[in-house]
XYZ file of C-alpha atoms in Angstrom:
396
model
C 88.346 122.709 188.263
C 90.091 125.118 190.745
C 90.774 124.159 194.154
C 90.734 127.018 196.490
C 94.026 126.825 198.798
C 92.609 126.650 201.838
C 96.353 126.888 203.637
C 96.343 130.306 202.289
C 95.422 133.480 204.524
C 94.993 136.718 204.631
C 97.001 139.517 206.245
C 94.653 142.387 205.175
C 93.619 143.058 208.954
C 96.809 141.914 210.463
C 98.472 144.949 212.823
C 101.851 146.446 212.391
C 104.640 144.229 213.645
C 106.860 145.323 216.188
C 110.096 145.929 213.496
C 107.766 148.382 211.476
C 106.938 150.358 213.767
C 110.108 150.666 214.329
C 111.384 151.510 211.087
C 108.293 154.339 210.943
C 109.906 155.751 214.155
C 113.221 156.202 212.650
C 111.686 157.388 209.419
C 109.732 159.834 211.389
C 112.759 161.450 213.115
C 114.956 161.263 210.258
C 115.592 164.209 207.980
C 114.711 164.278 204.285
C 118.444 163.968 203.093
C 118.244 160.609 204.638
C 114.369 159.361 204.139
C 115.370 157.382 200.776
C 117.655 155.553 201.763
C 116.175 154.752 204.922
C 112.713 153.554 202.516
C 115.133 151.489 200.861
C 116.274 149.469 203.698
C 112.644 149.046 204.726
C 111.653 147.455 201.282
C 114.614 145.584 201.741
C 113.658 144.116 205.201
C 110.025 143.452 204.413
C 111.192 141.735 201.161
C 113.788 139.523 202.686
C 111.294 138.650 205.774
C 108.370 137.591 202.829
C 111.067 135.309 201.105
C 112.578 133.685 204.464
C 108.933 133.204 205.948
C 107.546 130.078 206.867
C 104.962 128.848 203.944
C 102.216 126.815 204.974
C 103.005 123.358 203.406
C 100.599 120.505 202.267
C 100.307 117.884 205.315
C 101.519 114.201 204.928
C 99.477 111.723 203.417
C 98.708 107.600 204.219
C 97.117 105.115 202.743
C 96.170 102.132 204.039
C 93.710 98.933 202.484
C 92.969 97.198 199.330
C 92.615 97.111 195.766
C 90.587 100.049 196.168
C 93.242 102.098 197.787
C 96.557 100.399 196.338
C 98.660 103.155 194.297
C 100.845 99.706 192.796
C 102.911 98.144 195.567
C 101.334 95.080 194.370
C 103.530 95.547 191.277
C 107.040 94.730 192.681
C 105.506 91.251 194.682
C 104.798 88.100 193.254
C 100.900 88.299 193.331
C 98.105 87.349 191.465
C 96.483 90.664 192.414
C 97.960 93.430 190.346
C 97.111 95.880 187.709
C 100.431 96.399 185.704
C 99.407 95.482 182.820
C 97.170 97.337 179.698
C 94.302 98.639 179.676
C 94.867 99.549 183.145
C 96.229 103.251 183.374
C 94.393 103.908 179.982
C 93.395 107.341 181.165
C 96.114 107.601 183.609
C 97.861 111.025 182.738
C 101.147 108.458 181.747
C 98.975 106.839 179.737
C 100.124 103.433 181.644
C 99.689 101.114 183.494
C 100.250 101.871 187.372
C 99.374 99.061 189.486
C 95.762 101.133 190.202
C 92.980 99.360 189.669
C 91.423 101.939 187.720
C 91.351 103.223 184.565
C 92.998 106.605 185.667
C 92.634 108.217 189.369
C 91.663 106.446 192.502
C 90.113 108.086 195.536
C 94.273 108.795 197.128
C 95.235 110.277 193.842
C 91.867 112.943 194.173
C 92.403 113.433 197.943
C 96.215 114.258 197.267
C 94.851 116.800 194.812
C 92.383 118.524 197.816
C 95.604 118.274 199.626
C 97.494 120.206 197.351
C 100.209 117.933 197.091
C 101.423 115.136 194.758
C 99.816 111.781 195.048
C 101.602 109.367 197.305
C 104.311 106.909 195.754
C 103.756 103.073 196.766
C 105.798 102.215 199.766
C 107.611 99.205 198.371
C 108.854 101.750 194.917
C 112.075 102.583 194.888
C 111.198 106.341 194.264
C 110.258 106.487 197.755
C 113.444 107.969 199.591
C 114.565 111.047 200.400
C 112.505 114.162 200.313
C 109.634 112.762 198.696
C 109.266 110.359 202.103
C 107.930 113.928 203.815
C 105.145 113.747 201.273
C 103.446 110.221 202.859
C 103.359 106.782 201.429
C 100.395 104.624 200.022
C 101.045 101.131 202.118
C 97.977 99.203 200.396
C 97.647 96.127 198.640
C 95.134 94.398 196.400
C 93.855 91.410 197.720
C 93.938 92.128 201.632
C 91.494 91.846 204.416
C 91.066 93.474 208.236
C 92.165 89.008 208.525
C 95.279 87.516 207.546
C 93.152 84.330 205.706
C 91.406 86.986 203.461
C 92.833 86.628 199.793
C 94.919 83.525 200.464
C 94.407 82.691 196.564
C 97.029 85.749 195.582
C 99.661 84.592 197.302
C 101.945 87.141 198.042
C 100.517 90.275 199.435
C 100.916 93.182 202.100
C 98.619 91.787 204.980
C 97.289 94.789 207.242
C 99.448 93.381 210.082
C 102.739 94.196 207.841
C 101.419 97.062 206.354
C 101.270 98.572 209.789
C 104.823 97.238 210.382
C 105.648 99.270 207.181
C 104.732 102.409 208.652
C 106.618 101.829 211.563
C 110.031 101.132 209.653
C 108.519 104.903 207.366
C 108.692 106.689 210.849
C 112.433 105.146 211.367
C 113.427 106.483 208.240
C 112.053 109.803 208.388
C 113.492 109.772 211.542
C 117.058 109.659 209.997
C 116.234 112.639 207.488
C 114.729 114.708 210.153
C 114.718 113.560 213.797
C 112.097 112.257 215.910
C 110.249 115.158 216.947
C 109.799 116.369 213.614
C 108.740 113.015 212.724
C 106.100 112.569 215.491
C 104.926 116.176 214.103
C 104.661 114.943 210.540
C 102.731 111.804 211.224
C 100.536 113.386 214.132
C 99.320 116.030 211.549
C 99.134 113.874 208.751
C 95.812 112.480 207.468
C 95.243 108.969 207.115
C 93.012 106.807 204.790
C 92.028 103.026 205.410
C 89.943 101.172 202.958
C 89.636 97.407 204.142
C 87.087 95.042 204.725
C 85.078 94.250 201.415
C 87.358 91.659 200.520
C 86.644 90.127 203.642
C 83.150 88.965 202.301
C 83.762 88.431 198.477
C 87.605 86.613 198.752
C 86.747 84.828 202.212
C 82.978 84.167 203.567
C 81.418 84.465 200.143
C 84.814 83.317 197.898
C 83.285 79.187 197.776
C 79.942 77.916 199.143
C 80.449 76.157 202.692
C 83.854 78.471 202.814
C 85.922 78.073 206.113
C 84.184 80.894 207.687
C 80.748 80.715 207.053
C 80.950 77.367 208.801
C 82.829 78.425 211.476
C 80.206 81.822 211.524
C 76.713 82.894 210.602
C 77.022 85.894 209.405
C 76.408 88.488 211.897
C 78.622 86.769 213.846
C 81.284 87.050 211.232
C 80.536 90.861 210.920
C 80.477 91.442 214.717
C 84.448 89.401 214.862
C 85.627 91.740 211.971
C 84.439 94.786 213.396
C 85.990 93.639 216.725
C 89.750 92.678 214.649
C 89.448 96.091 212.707
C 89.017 98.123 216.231
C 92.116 96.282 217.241
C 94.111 97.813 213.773
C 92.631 101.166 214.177
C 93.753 101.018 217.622
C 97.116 100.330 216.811
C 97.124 103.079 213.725
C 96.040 105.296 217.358
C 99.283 103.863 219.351
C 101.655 104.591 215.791
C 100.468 108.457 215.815
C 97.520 108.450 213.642
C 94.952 111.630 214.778
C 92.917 112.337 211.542
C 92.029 108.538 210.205
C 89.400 108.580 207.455
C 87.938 105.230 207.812
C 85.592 103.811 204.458
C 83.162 100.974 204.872
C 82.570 98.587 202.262
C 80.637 99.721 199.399
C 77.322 98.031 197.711
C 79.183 94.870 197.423
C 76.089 92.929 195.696
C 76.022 95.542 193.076
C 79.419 95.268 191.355
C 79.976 93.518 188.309
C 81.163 90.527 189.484
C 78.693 89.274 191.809
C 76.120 90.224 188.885
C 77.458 87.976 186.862
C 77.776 84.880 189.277
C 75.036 85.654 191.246
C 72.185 87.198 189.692
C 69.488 85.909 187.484
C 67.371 89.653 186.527
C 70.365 92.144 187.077
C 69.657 92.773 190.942
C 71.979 93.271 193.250
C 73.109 90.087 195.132
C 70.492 90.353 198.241
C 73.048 88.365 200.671
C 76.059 90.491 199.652
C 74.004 92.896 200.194
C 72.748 92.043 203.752
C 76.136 91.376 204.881
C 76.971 95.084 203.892
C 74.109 96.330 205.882
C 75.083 94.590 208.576
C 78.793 95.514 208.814
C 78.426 99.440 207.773
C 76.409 100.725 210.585
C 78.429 98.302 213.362
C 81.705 100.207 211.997
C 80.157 103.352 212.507
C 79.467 102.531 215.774
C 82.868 101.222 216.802
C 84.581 104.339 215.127
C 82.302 106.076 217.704
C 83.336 104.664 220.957
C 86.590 104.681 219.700
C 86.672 108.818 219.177
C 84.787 108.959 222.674
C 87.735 106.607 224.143
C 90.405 108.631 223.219
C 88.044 112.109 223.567
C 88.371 113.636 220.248
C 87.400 112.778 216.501
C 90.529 110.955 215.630
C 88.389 108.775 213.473
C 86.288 109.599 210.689
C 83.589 107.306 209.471
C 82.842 107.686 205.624
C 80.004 105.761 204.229
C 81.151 105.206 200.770
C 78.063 102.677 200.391
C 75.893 104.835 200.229
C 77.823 107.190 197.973
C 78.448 104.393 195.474
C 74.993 103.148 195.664
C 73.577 106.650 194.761
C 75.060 106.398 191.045
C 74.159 102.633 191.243
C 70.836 102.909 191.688
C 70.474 106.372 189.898
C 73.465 106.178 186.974
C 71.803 109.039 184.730
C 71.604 111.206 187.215
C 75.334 110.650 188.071
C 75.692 111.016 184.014
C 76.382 107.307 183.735
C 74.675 105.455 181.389
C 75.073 102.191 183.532
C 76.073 100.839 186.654
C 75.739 96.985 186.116
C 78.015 96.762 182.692
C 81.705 97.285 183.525
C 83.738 99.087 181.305
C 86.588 96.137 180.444
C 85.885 92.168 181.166
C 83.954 89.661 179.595
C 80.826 87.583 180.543
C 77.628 88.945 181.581
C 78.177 92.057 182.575
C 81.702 92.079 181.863
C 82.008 90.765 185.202
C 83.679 87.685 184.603
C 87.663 87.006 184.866
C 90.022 90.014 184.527
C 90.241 93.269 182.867
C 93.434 92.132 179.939
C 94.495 93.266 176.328
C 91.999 90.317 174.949
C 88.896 91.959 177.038
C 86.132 94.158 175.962
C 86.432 97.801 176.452
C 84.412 100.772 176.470
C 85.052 103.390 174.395
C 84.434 106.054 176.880
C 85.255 105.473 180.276
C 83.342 108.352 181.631
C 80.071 107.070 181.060
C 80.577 103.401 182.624
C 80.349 102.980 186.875
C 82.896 100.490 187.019
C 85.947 100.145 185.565
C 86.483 96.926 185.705
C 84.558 93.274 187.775
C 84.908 94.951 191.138
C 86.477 98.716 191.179
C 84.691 101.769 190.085
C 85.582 104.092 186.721
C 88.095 107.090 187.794
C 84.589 109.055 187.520
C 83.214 107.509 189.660
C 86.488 107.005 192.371
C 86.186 111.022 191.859
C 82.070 111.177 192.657
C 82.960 109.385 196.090
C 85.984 111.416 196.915
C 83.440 114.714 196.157
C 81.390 113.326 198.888
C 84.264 112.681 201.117
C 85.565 116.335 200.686
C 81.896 118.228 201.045
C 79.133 115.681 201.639
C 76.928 116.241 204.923
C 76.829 114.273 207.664
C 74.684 111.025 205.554
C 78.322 110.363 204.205
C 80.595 111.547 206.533
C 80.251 111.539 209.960
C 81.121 113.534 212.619
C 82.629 115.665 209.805
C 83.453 116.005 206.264
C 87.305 115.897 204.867
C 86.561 120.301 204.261
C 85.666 120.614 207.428
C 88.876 118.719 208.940
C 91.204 120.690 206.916
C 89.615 123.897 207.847
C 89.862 122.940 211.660
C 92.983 122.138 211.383
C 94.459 124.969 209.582
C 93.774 127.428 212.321
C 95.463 124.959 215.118
């Protein structure tokens, strides 16, 4: 589908600069003898000031969160969380495995694409250096939580406490390439995504029955503490020179695969997952409000990807789905059980399933909810969608 560049712009109604004007003086009072060669040295001017102009150039690009999110930095740790393996990447344009959880695109690779640049390289590859630093990094990690006890059980992963230490040592090295100013330009204009939170239900309060923190919470006390620990990360994403931070909530988290298959008996979504997700959503929101009043302008962007995922969930033809409980590749009921491997079952075509796999949606779907994100109205995206920001911002 084409994207219309929206860093382009037009010059028809532009006025005459200063140096034509000039030239047309000289051509004016010149005689004929010399009026060639003097239109030659004006073609030559206007052609050399078109190649040496500045060219509007696609902004910088971070990621931030989970499984959701993670573009395969899970691939060079020691995890249990990681997607390097087949049929992962099945639809991938490599054909391969990439460390998404998907079985092509995830919402960073479609958002690169409205950016008009390539998609973001994980930050722990070592294809990140050089020029291709300029471009952004993807700093997320399966597995993670907005707490440092969420997703214990795989071990070794990128915590959002070090992944925020990660961007710090990014800004030192771009630093080195090309100074601090230009580096406190880059990352002030960049745009930031964060997708975290859902694991904090489904690998911590929910993970086992009488879990650490439902005992120590009930749960709208638990939502009320995240919300207050994820204000404290988005305020330090602030202090580190984020101004245009798309912030996700968690999406129908009773209605993936996976909690179909251990928790429901008729093929309803899990009503407590489900609670907990109404409760959280709309206190994020909030917070991402008081936060853009605190620092007076909409450096925060709130996008409701529940209820863009639980459109096609509850509505799959319409979405041209032809179901939203079955995932694509697992095993079990539903195919929610275990993980997506070689030994799995798997749809034929991808394009009709929801989900991908237990808990992540089908690239299809990843590109349904970045749609919404792009142009959707102010039910998914609030105070504005990711078209409006770039338009704003193209004219500052």
């Amino acid at each position: 589908m084409h994207q219309e560049n929206i860093f382009s712009h037009s010059n028809s109604t532009s006025l005459p600069t200063p140096e034509i004007c000039f030239f047309q003086a000289i051509v004016m009072a010149a005689g004929s003898a010399t009026m060639a060669a003097i239109s030659i040295m004006i073609g030559l001017v206007v052609a050399m000031a078109i190649a040496f102009a500045p060219q509007a150039e696609a902004r910088a690009f971070f990621v931030f969160g989970d499984s959701l999110v993670d573009n395969g930095n899970n691939n060079y740790l020691v995890t249990t969380a990681r997607a390097d393996s087949p049929p992962y990447g099945i639809d991938y344009p490599t054909r391969r495995p990439t460390g998404r959880f998907s079985n092509g695109l995830n919402i960073p690779d479609f958002i690169s694409q409205n950016l008009g640049s390539e998609s973001t390289l994980p930050y722990l590859s070592p294809e990140l250096t050089g020029q291709s630093l300029l471009v952004g990094a993807n700093f997320a990690s399966a597995g993670i939580g907005i707490l440092n006890d969420t997703g214990i059980q795989f071990l070794n992963i990128i915590r959002m406490y070090k992944q925020l230490e990660y961007f710090e040592q990014y800004q030192r090295r771009v630093t080195a390439l090309i100074g601090a100013q230009n580096t406190q330009q880059l990352v002030n204009e960049a745009l930031i995504l964060i997708t975290v939170g859902g694991n904090d239900f489904v690998n911590n309060y929910y993970l086992v029955p009488f879990s650490a923190r439902s005992r120590q919470f009930r749960l709208p006390d638990y939502v009320r503490y995240l919300i207050s620990e994820y204000r404290k990360l988005l305020m330090r994403l602030y202090d580190l020179g984020g101004r245009r931070v798309l912030v996700t909530g968690t999406g129908p988290m009773g209605c993936v695969p996976a909690e179909l298959a251990q928790r429901s008996t008729d093929g309803q979504c899990s009503a407590e997952l489900q609670r907990a997700a109404a409760l959280y959503n709309p206190q994020l929101a909030q917070m991402i409000g008081e936060l853009n009043n605190q620092y007076g302008a909409d450096i925060f962007i709130a996008a409701n990807t529940r209820q863009m995922a639980i459109d096609f969930v509850r509505n799959p033809r319409a979405y041209g789905f032809i179901t939203s409980k079955i995932a694509c590749c697992g095993q079990g009921p539903y195919n929610g059980l275990g993980l997506c491997t070689v030994a799995s079952n798997l749809c034929p075509n991808r394009d009709v399933y929801a989900f991908w796999d237990a808990f992540h949606p089908s690239e299809r779907a990843n590109g349904i909810i970045s749609q919404q994100i792009l142009t959707g109205d102010t039910t998914y995206m609030y105070p504005m969608n990711l078209s409006t920001i770039l338009a704003l911002d193209s004219r500052t």
